[in-house]
XYZ file of N, CA and C in Angstrom:
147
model
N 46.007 0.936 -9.323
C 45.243 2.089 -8.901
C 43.958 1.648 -8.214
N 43.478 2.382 -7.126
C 42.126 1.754 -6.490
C 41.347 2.585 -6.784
N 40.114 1.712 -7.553
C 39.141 2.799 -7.938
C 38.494 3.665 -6.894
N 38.002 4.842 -7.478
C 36.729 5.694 -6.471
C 35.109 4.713 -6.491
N 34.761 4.847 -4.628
C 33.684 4.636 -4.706
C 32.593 5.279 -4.809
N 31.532 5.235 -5.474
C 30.535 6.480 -5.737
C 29.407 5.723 -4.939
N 28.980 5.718 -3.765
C 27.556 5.109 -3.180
C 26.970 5.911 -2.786
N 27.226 6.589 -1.570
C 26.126 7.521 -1.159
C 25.532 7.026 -0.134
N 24.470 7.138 0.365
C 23.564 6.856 1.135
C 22.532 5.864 0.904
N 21.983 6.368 -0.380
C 21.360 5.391 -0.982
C 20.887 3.732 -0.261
N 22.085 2.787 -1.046
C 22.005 1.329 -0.454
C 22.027 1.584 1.258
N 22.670 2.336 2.178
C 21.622 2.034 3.826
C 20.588 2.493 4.040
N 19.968 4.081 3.075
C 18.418 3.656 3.323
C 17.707 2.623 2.958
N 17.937 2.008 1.873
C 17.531 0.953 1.030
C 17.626 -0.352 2.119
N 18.350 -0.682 2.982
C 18.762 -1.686 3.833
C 17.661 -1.225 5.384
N 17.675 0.097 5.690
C 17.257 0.102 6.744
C 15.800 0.307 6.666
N 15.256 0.507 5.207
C 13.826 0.251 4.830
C 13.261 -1.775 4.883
N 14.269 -1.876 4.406
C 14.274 -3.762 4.430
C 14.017 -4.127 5.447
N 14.990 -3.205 6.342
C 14.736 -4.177 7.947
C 13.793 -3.750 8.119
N 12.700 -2.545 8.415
C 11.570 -2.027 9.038
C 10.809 -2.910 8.637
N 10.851 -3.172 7.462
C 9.488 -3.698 6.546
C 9.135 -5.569 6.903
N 10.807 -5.961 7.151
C 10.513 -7.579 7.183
C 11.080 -7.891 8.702
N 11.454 -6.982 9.480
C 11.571 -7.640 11.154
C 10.116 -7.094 11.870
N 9.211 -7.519 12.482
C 8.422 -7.514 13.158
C 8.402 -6.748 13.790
N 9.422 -7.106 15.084
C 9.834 -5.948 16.265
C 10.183 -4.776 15.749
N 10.998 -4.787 15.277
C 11.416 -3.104 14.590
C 10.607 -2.194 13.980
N 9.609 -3.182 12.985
C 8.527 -2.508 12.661
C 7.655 -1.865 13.693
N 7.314 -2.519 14.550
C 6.384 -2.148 15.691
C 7.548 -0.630 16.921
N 8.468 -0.964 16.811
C 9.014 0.162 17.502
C 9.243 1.718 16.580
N 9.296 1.128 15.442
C 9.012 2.155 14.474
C 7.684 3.080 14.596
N 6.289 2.074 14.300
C 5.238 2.234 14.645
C 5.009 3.282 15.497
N 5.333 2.615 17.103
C 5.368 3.437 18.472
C 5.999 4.656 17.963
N 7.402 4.986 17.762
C 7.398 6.246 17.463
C 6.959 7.107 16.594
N 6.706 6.280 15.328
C 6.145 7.616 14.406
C 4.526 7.864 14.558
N 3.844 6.915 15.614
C 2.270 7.426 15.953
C 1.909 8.731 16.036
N 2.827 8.921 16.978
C 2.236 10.360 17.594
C 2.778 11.115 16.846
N 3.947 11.235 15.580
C 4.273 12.340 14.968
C 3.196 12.585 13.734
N 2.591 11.431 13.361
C 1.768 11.079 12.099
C 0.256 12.121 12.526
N 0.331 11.745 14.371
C -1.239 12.551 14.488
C -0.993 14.122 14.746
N -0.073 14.090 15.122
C 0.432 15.690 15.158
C 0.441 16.365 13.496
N 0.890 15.281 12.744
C 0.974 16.345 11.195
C -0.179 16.270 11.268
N -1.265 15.209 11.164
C -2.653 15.488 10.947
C -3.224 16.559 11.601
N -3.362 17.084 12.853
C -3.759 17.932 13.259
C -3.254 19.330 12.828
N -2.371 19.314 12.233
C -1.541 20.704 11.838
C -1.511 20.841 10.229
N -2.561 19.787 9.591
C -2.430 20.128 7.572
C -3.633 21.203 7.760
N -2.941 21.854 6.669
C -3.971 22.945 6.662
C -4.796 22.646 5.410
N -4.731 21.110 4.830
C -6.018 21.082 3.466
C -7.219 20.531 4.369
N -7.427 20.446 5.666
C -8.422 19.661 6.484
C -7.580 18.316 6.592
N -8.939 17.363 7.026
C -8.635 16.349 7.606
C -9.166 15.984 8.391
């Protein structure tokens, strides 16, 4: 009988957090895109800022 696999999603966020964190480049293209979304939430919290 072949067992069921139960994973999920889980282990590739877990993998594609790894890569952001320890490749350089990726980190930095990461960076580039989430800049401008990071200053946009800032401008739009409504506790200030």
């Amino acid at each position: 009988m072949a067992s069921k696999r139960k994973g999920g999603i889980a282990p590739y966020v877990a993998l594609l957090l790894a890569v952001i964190i320890f490749v350089p480049a990726v980190r930095e293209v990461v960076a580039d895109l989430l800049g401008p979304l990071v200053d946009l939430l800032g401008d739009v919290n409504p506790f200030g800022g």
